[in-house]
Amino acid sequence: VGAELELGWSMGRLGSFENKNDAKASYDITGQAFFAKVGPKFYLMGREDAEEMGILSVKVTADMTFLPSVKGKESKDGATATEVKSEELTPFGIGAGITIGYELPLGLLFTIQSSYTFTDVFKENSGFKKNTLGISDSKNATSLFNGGIAVGYNFARLMEE
């Protein structure tokens, strides 16, 4: 068992929401995010015999996400119409995640990760959330679920004799 802190940056589509007032319109929310993940890391296989079989690990994390740049655009019949104001969106999120990783004996690392943010994408008093998307404060949370895959290399392997 070990502990790990992961810091990073990501960008991409945060979500797509339907316009409740116009069935042909949808809103795509994109953004850039800085994140910090901290939690215990469990070595299920190979920590002691990494030279022979590699290392299989599982990490459970608490996630903190800061969104410095978030944009939302309405798309109707393939054309972009209106932009969602950043004041309508929540810039900070807290969640939980899990990562499963396997490191080959030569240091090549593969991971599959997912996380769920408990914080809503839209602020509680957002007029856009209530009026345009038809989402009330008491139902239909707009939390985020994301997943990803990664390939990396453990450079500490280069220093081993």
PDB file of C-alpha atoms in Angstrom:
ATOM      1  CA  VAL A   1       0.000   0.000   0.000  1.00  0.00           C
ATOM      2  CA  GLY A   2       1.222   3.488  -0.806  1.00  0.00           C
ATOM      3  CA  ALA A   3      -0.090   7.037  -1.187  1.00  0.00           C
ATOM      4  CA  GLU A   4      -0.118   9.086  -4.361  1.00  0.00           C
ATOM      5  CA  LEU A   5      -0.726  12.688  -5.345  1.00  0.00           C
ATOM      6  CA  GLU A   6      -1.503  13.374  -9.002  1.00  0.00           C
ATOM      7  CA  LEU A   7      -1.635  16.884 -10.455  1.00  0.00           C
ATOM      8  CA  GLY A   8      -2.668  17.594 -14.014  1.00  0.00           C
ATOM      9  CA  TRP A   9      -4.415  19.587 -16.693  1.00  0.00           C
ATOM     10  CA  SER A  10      -7.127  18.435 -19.060  1.00  0.00           C
ATOM     11  CA  MET A  11      -9.392  19.875 -21.698  1.00  0.00           C
ATOM     12  CA  GLY A  12     -12.403  18.680 -23.608  1.00  0.00           C
ATOM     13  CA  ARG A  13     -16.160  18.405 -23.629  1.00  0.00           C
ATOM     14  CA  LEU A  14     -17.721  18.450 -20.177  1.00  0.00           C
ATOM     15  CA  GLY A  15     -21.216  17.599 -21.275  1.00  0.00           C
ATOM     16  CA  SER A  16     -24.051  18.030 -23.714  1.00  0.00           C
ATOM     17  CA  PHE A  17     -27.483  19.155 -22.560  1.00  0.00           C
ATOM     18  CA  GLU A  18     -30.788  19.361 -24.413  1.00  0.00           C
ATOM     19  CA  ASN A  19     -32.720  22.608 -24.622  1.00  0.00           C
ATOM     20  CA  LYS A  20     -36.121  21.876 -23.033  1.00  0.00           C
ATOM     21  CA  ASN A  21     -37.731  24.735 -25.003  1.00  0.00           C
ATOM     22  CA  ASP A  22     -36.460  23.600 -28.433  1.00  0.00           C
ATOM     23  CA  ALA A  23     -35.989  19.894 -29.190  1.00  0.00           C
ATOM     24  CA  LYS A  24     -33.593  20.638 -32.078  1.00  0.00           C
ATOM     25  CA  ALA A  25     -31.171  22.647 -29.927  1.00  0.00           C
ATOM     26  CA  SER A  26     -28.518  21.323 -27.574  1.00  0.00           C
ATOM     27  CA  TYR A  27     -25.753  22.925 -25.529  1.00  0.00           C
ATOM     28  CA  ASP A  28     -22.186  21.620 -25.562  1.00  0.00           C
ATOM     29  CA  ILE A  29     -20.118  22.654 -22.550  1.00  0.00           C
ATOM     30  CA  THR A  30     -16.341  22.545 -23.039  1.00  0.00           C
ATOM     31  CA  GLY A  31     -13.525  23.625 -20.790  1.00  0.00           C
ATOM     32  CA  GLN A  32     -10.023  23.386 -19.473  1.00  0.00           C
ATOM     33  CA  ALA A  33      -9.359  22.045 -16.003  1.00  0.00           C
ATOM     34  CA  PHE A  34      -6.581  21.752 -13.466  1.00  0.00           C
ATOM     35  CA  PHE A  35      -7.012  18.847 -11.092  1.00  0.00           C
ATOM     36  CA  ALA A  36      -5.496  17.291  -7.991  1.00  0.00           C
ATOM     37  CA  LYS A  37      -6.117  13.686  -6.994  1.00  0.00           C
ATOM     38  CA  VAL A  38      -4.915  12.199  -3.734  1.00  0.00           C
ATOM     39  CA  GLY A  39      -5.494   8.780  -2.217  1.00  0.00           C
ATOM     40  CA  PRO A  40      -4.178   5.352  -1.305  1.00  0.00           C
ATOM     41  CA  LYS A  41      -2.615   3.134  -3.970  1.00  0.00           C
ATOM     42  CA  PHE A  42      -2.865  -0.632  -3.588  1.00  0.00           C
ATOM     43  CA  TYR A  43      -0.339  -2.911  -5.300  1.00  0.00           C
ATOM     44  CA  LEU A  44      -2.254  -6.079  -6.145  1.00  0.00           C
ATOM     45  CA  MET A  45       0.517  -7.862  -8.008  1.00  0.00           C
ATOM     46  CA  GLY A  46       4.225  -7.581  -8.633  1.00  0.00           C
ATOM     47  CA  ARG A  47       5.418  -4.816  -6.343  1.00  0.00           C
ATOM     48  CA  GLU A  48       8.238  -7.021  -5.040  1.00  0.00           C
ATOM     49  CA  ASP A  49       8.822  -8.983  -8.273  1.00  0.00           C
ATOM     50  CA  ALA A  50       8.360  -6.168 -10.801  1.00  0.00           C
ATOM     51  CA  GLU A  51      11.278  -7.406 -12.918  1.00  0.00           C
ATOM     52  CA  GLU A  52       9.437 -10.640 -13.729  1.00  0.00           C
ATOM     53  CA  MET A  53       5.723  -9.896 -13.901  1.00  0.00           C
ATOM     54  CA  GLY A  54       5.155  -6.150 -13.874  1.00  0.00           C
ATOM     55  CA  ILE A  55       3.057  -4.197 -11.392  1.00  0.00           C
ATOM     56  CA  LEU A  56      -0.756  -4.173 -11.146  1.00  0.00           C
ATOM     57  CA  SER A  57      -2.160  -1.350  -8.991  1.00  0.00           C
ATOM     58  CA  VAL A  58      -5.466   0.236  -7.999  1.00  0.00           C
ATOM     59  CA  LYS A  59      -5.772   3.807  -6.734  1.00  0.00           C
ATOM     60  CA  VAL A  60      -8.858   5.290  -5.046  1.00  0.00           C
ATOM     61  CA  THR A  61      -8.835   9.087  -4.972  1.00  0.00           C
ATOM     62  CA  ALA A  62     -10.514  12.222  -3.752  1.00  0.00           C
ATOM     63  CA  ASP A  63     -10.587  14.629  -6.720  1.00  0.00           C
ATOM     64  CA  MET A  64     -10.539  18.428  -6.735  1.00  0.00           C
ATOM     65  CA  THR A  65     -11.101  20.188 -10.063  1.00  0.00           C
ATOM     66  CA  PHE A  66     -10.737  23.879 -10.898  1.00  0.00           C
ATOM     67  CA  LEU A  67     -12.206  25.067 -14.214  1.00  0.00           C
ATOM     68  CA  PRO A  68     -10.532  28.365 -15.213  1.00  0.00           C
ATOM     69  CA  SER A  69     -12.012  28.318 -18.719  1.00  0.00           C
ATOM     70  CA  VAL A  70     -15.511  27.006 -19.426  1.00  0.00           C
ATOM     71  CA  LYS A  71     -17.563  27.739 -22.525  1.00  0.00           C
ATOM     72  CA  GLY A  72     -21.010  26.646 -23.543  1.00  0.00           C
ATOM     73  CA  LYS A  73     -22.450  27.020 -26.990  1.00  0.00           C
ATOM     74  CA  GLU A  74     -25.911  26.328 -28.309  1.00  0.00           C
ATOM     75  CA  SER A  75     -25.983  24.215 -31.421  1.00  0.00           C
ATOM     76  CA  LYS A  76     -29.139  24.252 -33.518  1.00  0.00           C
ATOM     77  CA  ASP A  77     -29.280  22.430 -36.840  1.00  0.00           C
ATOM     78  CA  GLY A  78     -25.474  22.406 -36.976  1.00  0.00           C
ATOM     79  CA  ALA A  79     -25.118  26.168 -36.482  1.00  0.00           C
ATOM     80  CA  THR A  80     -23.723  27.815 -33.362  1.00  0.00           C
ATOM     81  CA  ALA A  81     -26.050  30.372 -31.800  1.00  0.00           C
ATOM     82  CA  THR A  82     -25.585  31.591 -28.229  1.00  0.00           C
ATOM     83  CA  GLU A  83     -22.775  31.258 -25.722  1.00  0.00           C
ATOM     84  CA  VAL A  84     -23.484  30.309 -22.113  1.00  0.00           C
ATOM     85  CA  LYS A  85     -22.058  32.878 -19.660  1.00  0.00           C
ATOM     86  CA  SER A  86     -19.309  31.612 -17.371  1.00  0.00           C
ATOM     87  CA  GLU A  87     -21.193  33.117 -14.402  1.00  0.00           C
ATOM     88  CA  GLU A  88     -23.803  30.373 -14.914  1.00  0.00           C
ATOM     89  CA  LEU A  89     -21.231  27.588 -14.427  1.00  0.00           C
ATOM     90  CA  THR A  90     -19.497  26.256 -11.304  1.00  0.00           C
ATOM     91  CA  PRO A  91     -15.714  26.803 -11.498  1.00  0.00           C
ATOM     92  CA  PHE A  92     -14.722  24.242  -8.820  1.00  0.00           C
ATOM     93  CA  GLY A  93     -15.704  20.608  -8.274  1.00  0.00           C
ATOM     94  CA  ILE A  94     -15.093  17.881  -5.712  1.00  0.00           C
ATOM     95  CA  GLY A  95     -15.437  14.182  -6.489  1.00  0.00           C
ATOM     96  CA  ALA A  96     -14.045  10.670  -6.223  1.00  0.00           C
ATOM     97  CA  GLY A  97     -12.222   8.438  -8.646  1.00  0.00           C
ATOM     98  CA  ILE A  98     -10.585   5.102  -9.290  1.00  0.00           C
ATOM     99  CA  THR A  99      -7.558   4.223 -11.416  1.00  0.00           C
ATOM    100  CA  ILE A 100      -6.357   0.772 -12.437  1.00  0.00           C
ATOM    101  CA  GLY A 101      -2.826   0.568 -13.782  1.00  0.00           C
ATOM    102  CA  TYR A 102      -0.396  -2.020 -15.085  1.00  0.00           C
ATOM    103  CA  GLU A 103       3.314  -1.396 -15.504  1.00  0.00           C
ATOM    104  CA  LEU A 104       5.272  -3.764 -17.736  1.00  0.00           C
ATOM    105  CA  PRO A 105       8.687  -4.944 -16.473  1.00  0.00           C
ATOM    106  CA  LEU A 106      10.436  -2.545 -18.885  1.00  0.00           C
ATOM    107  CA  GLY A 107       8.625   0.478 -17.397  1.00  0.00           C
ATOM    108  CA  LEU A 108       5.773   1.059 -19.878  1.00  0.00           C
ATOM    109  CA  LEU A 109       2.626   1.967 -17.928  1.00  0.00           C
ATOM    110  CA  PHE A 110      -1.058   1.650 -18.956  1.00  0.00           C
ATOM    111  CA  THR A 111      -3.914   3.077 -16.882  1.00  0.00           C
ATOM    112  CA  ILE A 112      -7.695   3.224 -17.044  1.00  0.00           C
ATOM    113  CA  GLN A 113      -9.296   5.869 -14.862  1.00  0.00           C
ATOM    114  CA  SER A 114     -12.704   7.264 -14.053  1.00  0.00           C
ATOM    115  CA  SER A 115     -14.057   9.891 -11.705  1.00  0.00           C
ATOM    116  CA  TYR A 116     -17.367  11.354 -10.660  1.00  0.00           C
ATOM    117  CA  THR A 117     -17.738  15.000  -9.616  1.00  0.00           C
ATOM    118  CA  PHE A 118     -20.416  15.564  -6.989  1.00  0.00           C
ATOM    119  CA  THR A 119     -20.636  19.297  -7.739  1.00  0.00           C
ATOM    120  CA  ASP A 120     -23.156  20.409 -10.387  1.00  0.00           C
ATOM    121  CA  VAL A 121     -21.797  21.949 -13.606  1.00  0.00           C
ATOM    122  CA  PHE A 122     -24.315  24.791 -13.313  1.00  0.00           C
ATOM    123  CA  LYS A 123     -24.612  27.068 -10.289  1.00  0.00           C
ATOM    124  CA  GLU A 124     -27.667  26.503  -8.090  1.00  0.00           C
ATOM    125  CA  ASN A 125     -29.248  29.867  -8.930  1.00  0.00           C
ATOM    126  CA  SER A 126     -28.451  29.636 -12.656  1.00  0.00           C
ATOM    127  CA  GLY A 127     -31.218  31.103 -14.802  1.00  0.00           C
ATOM    128  CA  PHE A 128     -29.832  29.195 -17.795  1.00  0.00           C
ATOM    129  CA  LYS A 129     -30.143  25.877 -15.922  1.00  0.00           C
ATOM    130  CA  LYS A 130     -33.736  26.581 -14.853  1.00  0.00           C
ATOM    131  CA  ASN A 131     -35.173  28.461 -17.819  1.00  0.00           C
ATOM    132  CA  THR A 132     -33.370  27.104 -20.887  1.00  0.00           C
ATOM    133  CA  LEU A 133     -32.550  23.540 -19.868  1.00  0.00           C
ATOM    134  CA  GLY A 134     -35.592  23.116 -17.618  1.00  0.00           C
ATOM    135  CA  ILE A 135     -33.560  21.653 -14.745  1.00  0.00           C
ATOM    136  CA  SER A 136     -34.829  22.524 -11.274  1.00  0.00           C
ATOM    137  CA  ASP A 137     -32.586  22.679  -8.206  1.00  0.00           C
ATOM    138  CA  SER A 138     -34.247  19.671  -6.575  1.00  0.00           C
ATOM    139  CA  LYS A 139     -33.834  17.134  -9.390  1.00  0.00           C
ATOM    140  CA  ASN A 140     -31.671  16.184 -12.350  1.00  0.00           C
ATOM    141  CA  ALA A 141     -28.220  17.101 -11.072  1.00  0.00           C
ATOM    142  CA  THR A 142     -25.683  18.071 -13.711  1.00  0.00           C
ATOM    143  CA  SER A 143     -22.698  16.319 -12.136  1.00  0.00           C
ATOM    144  CA  LEU A 144     -19.843  15.054 -14.279  1.00  0.00           C
ATOM    145  CA  PHE A 145     -18.605  11.523 -14.891  1.00  0.00           C
ATOM    146  CA  ASN A 146     -15.430  11.126 -16.875  1.00  0.00           C
ATOM    147  CA  GLY A 147     -13.099   8.377 -17.879  1.00  0.00           C
ATOM    148  CA  GLY A 148      -9.833   8.052 -19.677  1.00  0.00           C
ATOM    149  CA  ILE A 149      -6.941   5.884 -20.657  1.00  0.00           C
ATOM    150  CA  ALA A 150      -3.277   6.792 -20.467  1.00  0.00           C
ATOM    151  CA  VAL A 151       0.059   5.405 -21.552  1.00  0.00           C
ATOM    152  CA  GLY A 152       3.223   6.477 -19.775  1.00  0.00           C
ATOM    153  CA  TYR A 153       6.715   5.465 -18.817  1.00  0.00           C
ATOM    154  CA  ASN A 154       8.314   5.035 -15.385  1.00  0.00           C
ATOM    155  CA  PHE A 155      11.622   6.892 -15.809  1.00  0.00           C
ATOM    156  CA  ALA A 156      12.890   5.478 -12.511  1.00  0.00           C
ATOM    157  CA  ARG A 157      13.470   2.232 -14.446  1.00  0.00           C
ATOM    158  CA  LEU A 158      16.320   3.932 -16.334  1.00  0.00           C
ATOM    159  CA  MET A 159      18.206   4.413 -13.047  1.00  0.00           C
ATOM    160  CA  GLU A 160      17.968   0.785 -11.962  1.00  0.00           C
ATOM    161  CA  GLU A 161      21.012  -1.428 -12.332  1.00  0.00           C
TER     162      GLU A 161
END
